[in-house]
PDB file of C-alpha atoms in Angstrom:
ATOM      1  CA  UNK A   1      94.302  60.256  44.316  1.00 82.00           C
ATOM      2  CA  UNK A   2      97.278  60.397  42.022  1.00 91.00           C
ATOM      3  CA  UNK A   3      98.685  57.782  39.672  1.00 92.00           C
ATOM      4  CA  UNK A   4     101.037  56.402  42.325  1.00 95.00           C
ATOM      5  CA  UNK A   5      98.129  55.791  44.720  1.00 95.00           C
ATOM      6  CA  UNK A   6      96.286  54.064  41.873  1.00 95.00           C
ATOM      7  CA  UNK A   7      99.318  51.855  41.208  1.00 96.00           C
ATOM      8  CA  UNK A   8      99.570  50.961  44.908  1.00 97.00           C
ATOM      9  CA  UNK A   9      95.882  50.044  45.063  1.00 96.00           C
ATOM     10  CA  UNK A  10      96.180  47.857  41.972  1.00 96.00           C
ATOM     11  CA  UNK A  11      99.294  46.107  43.292  1.00 96.00           C
ATOM     12  CA  UNK A  12      97.551  45.365  46.604  1.00 97.00           C
ATOM     13  CA  UNK A  13      94.475  44.060  44.787  1.00 96.00           C
ATOM     14  CA  UNK A  14      96.645  41.637  42.842  1.00 94.00           C
ATOM     15  CA  UNK A  15      98.429  40.459  45.999  1.00 95.00           C
ATOM     16  CA  UNK A  16      97.515  41.888  49.396  1.00 94.00           C
ATOM     17  CA  UNK A  17     100.483  40.064  50.942  1.00 95.00           C
ATOM     18  CA  UNK A  18     102.920  41.972  48.745  1.00 95.00           C
ATOM     19  CA  UNK A  19     105.507  43.676  50.941  1.00 96.00           C
ATOM     20  CA  UNK A  20     105.811  47.427  51.187  1.00 97.00           C
ATOM     21  CA  UNK A  21     109.421  47.251  50.020  1.00 97.00           C
ATOM     22  CA  UNK A  22     108.336  45.441  46.841  1.00 97.00           C
ATOM     23  CA  UNK A  23     105.595  48.018  46.241  1.00 97.00           C
ATOM     24  CA  UNK A  24     108.081  50.824  46.861  1.00 97.00           C
ATOM     25  CA  UNK A  25     110.459  49.490  44.222  1.00 97.00           C
ATOM     26  CA  UNK A  26     107.622  49.158  41.691  1.00 97.00           C
ATOM     27  CA  UNK A  27     106.276  52.713  42.232  1.00 97.00           C
ATOM     28  CA  UNK A  28     109.718  54.279  42.706  1.00 97.00           C
ATOM     29  CA  UNK A  29     109.209  55.522  46.284  1.00 97.00           C
ATOM     30  CA  UNK A  30     110.780  54.714  49.633  1.00 96.00           C
ATOM     31  CA  UNK A  31     109.179  52.091  51.877  1.00 96.00           C
ATOM     32  CA  UNK A  32     108.169  54.727  54.510  1.00 96.00           C
ATOM     33  CA  UNK A  33     106.520  56.822  51.780  1.00 97.00           C
ATOM     34  CA  UNK A  34     104.570  53.773  50.585  1.00 97.00           C
ATOM     35  CA  UNK A  35     103.552  52.938  54.170  1.00 97.00           C
ATOM     36  CA  UNK A  36     102.211  56.468  54.627  1.00 97.00           C
ATOM     37  CA  UNK A  37     100.302  56.356  51.340  1.00 97.00           C
ATOM     38  CA  UNK A  38      98.748  52.987  52.218  1.00 97.00           C
ATOM     39  CA  UNK A  39      97.710  54.353  55.611  1.00 97.00           C
ATOM     40  CA  UNK A  40      96.018  57.365  53.958  1.00 97.00           C
ATOM     41  CA  UNK A  41      94.366  55.159  51.324  1.00 96.00           C
ATOM     42  CA  UNK A  42      92.943  52.977  54.107  1.00 96.00           C
ATOM     43  CA  UNK A  43      91.808  55.995  56.149  1.00 96.00           C
ATOM     44  CA  UNK A  44      89.935  57.327  53.105  1.00 96.00           C
ATOM     45  CA  UNK A  45      88.115  53.995  52.849  1.00 96.00           C
ATOM     46  CA  UNK A  46      89.460  53.128  49.406  1.00 95.00           C
ATOM     47  CA  UNK A  47      90.687  49.816  50.810  1.00 95.00           C
ATOM     48  CA  UNK A  48      88.004  48.211  52.974  1.00 93.00           C
ATOM     49  CA  UNK A  49      90.060  45.230  54.133  1.00 93.00           C
ATOM     50  CA  UNK A  50      92.356  42.392  53.188  1.00 94.00           C
ATOM     51  CA  UNK A  51      91.226  38.807  52.600  1.00 91.00           C
ATOM     52  CA  UNK A  52      92.461  35.432  51.411  1.00 91.00           C
ATOM     53  CA  UNK A  53      90.636  34.109  48.340  1.00 92.00           C
ATOM     54  CA  UNK A  54      89.742  30.469  48.816  1.00 93.00           C
ATOM     55  CA  UNK A  55      88.481  27.708  46.536  1.00 94.00           C
ATOM     56  CA  UNK A  56      84.891  27.160  47.739  1.00 95.00           C
ATOM     57  CA  UNK A  57      84.629  23.698  46.197  1.00 94.00           C
ATOM     58  CA  UNK A  58      87.633  22.510  48.217  1.00 96.00           C
ATOM     59  CA  UNK A  59      85.730  23.669  51.309  1.00 95.00           C
ATOM     60  CA  UNK A  60      82.651  21.655  50.358  1.00 95.00           C
ATOM     61  CA  UNK A  61      80.706  24.604  48.938  1.00 96.00           C
ATOM     62  CA  UNK A  62      79.776  23.044  45.602  1.00 95.00           C
ATOM     63  CA  UNK A  63      76.640  24.989  44.624  1.00 98.00           C
ATOM     64  CA  UNK A  64      76.496  28.618  43.550  1.00 98.00           C
ATOM     65  CA  UNK A  65      73.151  30.217  42.794  1.00 98.00           C
ATOM     66  CA  UNK A  66      71.877  33.649  41.911  1.00 98.00           C
ATOM     67  CA  UNK A  67      68.506  34.385  43.441  1.00 98.00           C
ATOM     68  CA  UNK A  68      66.265  37.235  42.386  1.00 98.00           C
ATOM     69  CA  UNK A  69      63.954  38.262  45.213  1.00 98.00           C
ATOM     70  CA  UNK A  70      60.735  40.228  44.822  1.00 98.00           C
ATOM     71  CA  UNK A  71      59.723  42.440  47.743  1.00 98.00           C
ATOM     72  CA  UNK A  72      56.131  43.666  47.912  1.00 97.00           C
ATOM     73  CA  UNK A  73      56.874  47.173  49.215  1.00 97.00           C
ATOM     74  CA  UNK A  74      59.959  49.310  49.942  1.00 96.00           C
ATOM     75  CA  UNK A  75      58.959  49.437  53.628  1.00 98.00           C
ATOM     76  CA  UNK A  76      60.317  45.867  53.856  1.00 98.00           C
ATOM     77  CA  UNK A  77      63.748  46.677  52.373  1.00 98.00           C
ATOM     78  CA  UNK A  78      65.548  47.428  55.659  1.00 97.00           C
ATOM     79  CA  UNK A  79      64.299  44.295  57.406  1.00 97.00           C
ATOM     80  CA  UNK A  80      65.164  42.143  54.421  1.00 98.00           C
ATOM     81  CA  UNK A  81      68.650  43.665  54.145  1.00 97.00           C
ATOM     82  CA  UNK A  82      69.390  43.057  57.828  1.00 97.00           C
ATOM     83  CA  UNK A  83      68.236  39.454  57.631  1.00 97.00           C
ATOM     84  CA  UNK A  84      70.265  38.511  54.550  1.00 97.00           C
ATOM     85  CA  UNK A  85      73.358  40.364  55.797  1.00 96.00           C
ATOM     86  CA  UNK A  86      73.439  37.928  58.731  1.00 96.00           C
ATOM     87  CA  UNK A  87      73.431  34.808  56.532  1.00 96.00           C
ATOM     88  CA  UNK A  88      76.940  33.486  55.785  1.00 95.00           C
ATOM     89  CA  UNK A  89      75.730  31.561  52.707  1.00 96.00           C
ATOM     90  CA  UNK A  90      74.803  34.839  51.008  1.00 97.00           C
ATOM     91  CA  UNK A  91      78.035  36.173  49.540  1.00 97.00           C
ATOM     92  CA  UNK A  92      76.524  39.186  47.798  1.00 97.00           C
ATOM     93  CA  UNK A  93      73.235  41.049  48.070  1.00 98.00           C
ATOM     94  CA  UNK A  94      72.316  43.886  45.715  1.00 98.00           C
ATOM     95  CA  UNK A  95      69.169  46.013  45.527  1.00 98.00           C
ATOM     96  CA  UNK A  96      68.455  46.203  41.803  1.00 98.00           C
ATOM     97  CA  UNK A  97      66.189  47.837  39.257  1.00 96.00           C
ATOM     98  CA  UNK A  98      63.934  45.654  37.170  1.00 94.00           C
ATOM     99  CA  UNK A  99      61.501  42.847  37.903  1.00 94.00           C
ATOM    100  CA  UNK A 100      63.219  41.826  41.149  1.00 97.00           C
ATOM    101  CA  UNK A 101      64.020  43.984  44.170  1.00 98.00           C
ATOM    102  CA  UNK A 102      67.227  42.169  45.142  1.00 98.00           C
ATOM    103  CA  UNK A 103      69.777  39.903  43.508  1.00 98.00           C
ATOM    104  CA  UNK A 104      71.645  37.512  45.812  1.00 98.00           C
ATOM    105  CA  UNK A 105      74.699  35.350  45.227  1.00 98.00           C
ATOM    106  CA  UNK A 106      74.504  32.246  47.382  1.00 98.00           C
ATOM    107  CA  UNK A 107      77.151  29.586  47.919  1.00 97.00           C
ATOM    108  CA  UNK A 108      76.160  26.376  49.677  1.00 97.00           C
ATOM    109  CA  UNK A 109      77.059  22.710  49.995  1.00 97.00           C
ATOM    110  CA  UNK A 110      74.347  21.153  47.827  1.00 97.00           C
ATOM    111  CA  UNK A 111      70.903  21.730  46.315  1.00 96.00           C
ATOM    112  CA  UNK A 112      69.198  20.464  49.475  1.00 97.00           C
ATOM    113  CA  UNK A 113      70.808  23.198  51.575  1.00 97.00           C
ATOM    114  CA  UNK A 114      70.039  25.749  48.863  1.00 98.00           C
ATOM    115  CA  UNK A 115      66.390  24.677  48.937  1.00 97.00           C
ATOM    116  CA  UNK A 116      66.390  25.051  52.726  1.00 97.00           C
ATOM    117  CA  UNK A 117      67.690  28.626  52.457  1.00 97.00           C
ATOM    118  CA  UNK A 118      65.029  29.441  49.867  1.00 97.00           C
ATOM    119  CA  UNK A 119      62.067  27.830  51.654  1.00 96.00           C
ATOM    120  CA  UNK A 120      62.827  28.199  55.350  1.00 95.00           C
ATOM    121  CA  UNK A 121      64.729  31.472  55.304  1.00 96.00           C
ATOM    122  CA  UNK A 122      64.207  33.769  52.318  1.00 97.00           C
ATOM    123  CA  UNK A 123      60.537  33.068  51.709  1.00 96.00           C
ATOM    124  CA  UNK A 124      59.723  33.593  55.393  1.00 97.00           C
ATOM    125  CA  UNK A 125      61.146  37.124  55.521  1.00 97.00           C
ATOM    126  CA  UNK A 126      58.327  39.688  55.716  1.00 97.00           C
ATOM    127  CA  UNK A 127      57.646  41.335  52.354  1.00 98.00           C
ATOM    128  CA  UNK A 128      59.158  38.599  50.168  1.00 98.00           C
ATOM    129  CA  UNK A 129      56.674  37.766  47.422  1.00 97.00           C
ATOM    130  CA  UNK A 130      58.752  35.559  45.126  1.00 96.00           C
ATOM    131  CA  UNK A 131      62.183  34.168  44.399  1.00 97.00           C
ATOM    132  CA  UNK A 132      63.701  33.123  41.095  1.00 97.00           C
ATOM    133  CA  UNK A 133      66.772  30.923  41.310  1.00 98.00           C
ATOM    134  CA  UNK A 134      69.473  30.316  38.723  1.00 98.00           C
ATOM    135  CA  UNK A 135      71.953  27.569  39.598  1.00 98.00           C
ATOM    136  CA  UNK A 136      75.477  28.001  38.254  1.00 97.00           C
ATOM    137  CA  UNK A 137      76.792  25.047  36.238  1.00 97.00           C
ATOM    138  CA  UNK A 138      80.297  26.423  35.665  1.00 95.00           C
ATOM    139  CA  UNK A 139      82.028  29.670  36.590  1.00 94.00           C
ATOM    140  CA  UNK A 140      84.002  31.191  33.744  1.00 95.00           C
ATOM    141  CA  UNK A 141      85.259  34.231  35.646  1.00 95.00           C
ATOM    142  CA  UNK A 142      85.067  35.320  39.278  1.00 93.00           C
ATOM    143  CA  UNK A 143      87.299  38.256  40.109  1.00 91.00           C
ATOM    144  CA  UNK A 144      87.562  40.853  42.846  1.00 91.00           C
ATOM    145  CA  UNK A 145      89.958  43.196  41.017  1.00 92.00           C
ATOM    146  CA  UNK A 146      88.494  46.661  40.370  1.00 93.00           C
ATOM    147  CA  UNK A 147      90.349  48.735  37.748  1.00 91.00           C
ATOM    148  CA  UNK A 148      91.386  52.093  39.205  1.00 92.00           C
ATOM    149  CA  UNK A 149      90.287  55.050  37.095  1.00 86.00           C
ATOM    150  CA  UNK A 150      93.120  57.540  36.752  1.00 83.00           C
ATOM    151  CA  UNK A 151      92.497  61.275  36.326  1.00 73.00           C
ATOM    152  CA  UNK A 152      93.638  61.209  32.690  1.00 66.00           C
ATOM    153  CA  UNK A 153      91.048  58.474  32.014  1.00 61.00           C
ATOM    154  CA  UNK A 154      88.132  60.261  33.704  1.00 57.00           C
ATOM    155  CA  UNK A 155      85.199  61.119  31.445  1.00 58.00           C
TER     156      UNK A 155
END
């Protein structure tokens, strides 16, 4: 990936609806050249998809929580991962090092629905031994932008 590809990726991260002609003028290429680069970037899996970022609170999703989940044995990891991947309230799920086995980011309508997810869903998954929940009071920063490391910046 060269610097122009990095610039294209960053521009699309900032605004995925940005037109190819606009991108072309910013990276000093023709629109067909930009289209071809975007196609190759997508084929390489550097761009996984395009989404609209919404305001969850305006959609009635007022509670965000981070939930650490302890799993008794690694043999339960696959089953747990499949179960949480199917739950739309779980926005992120990460297998982590430390006291917990997984860290989940959950967005839900209220604390009652959060409690339901904890009690009736997560704690019933085979292998789950404990959960530790942190409820978010205010979000200071939530971004999806990933800085693109250029060759000259590589360690």
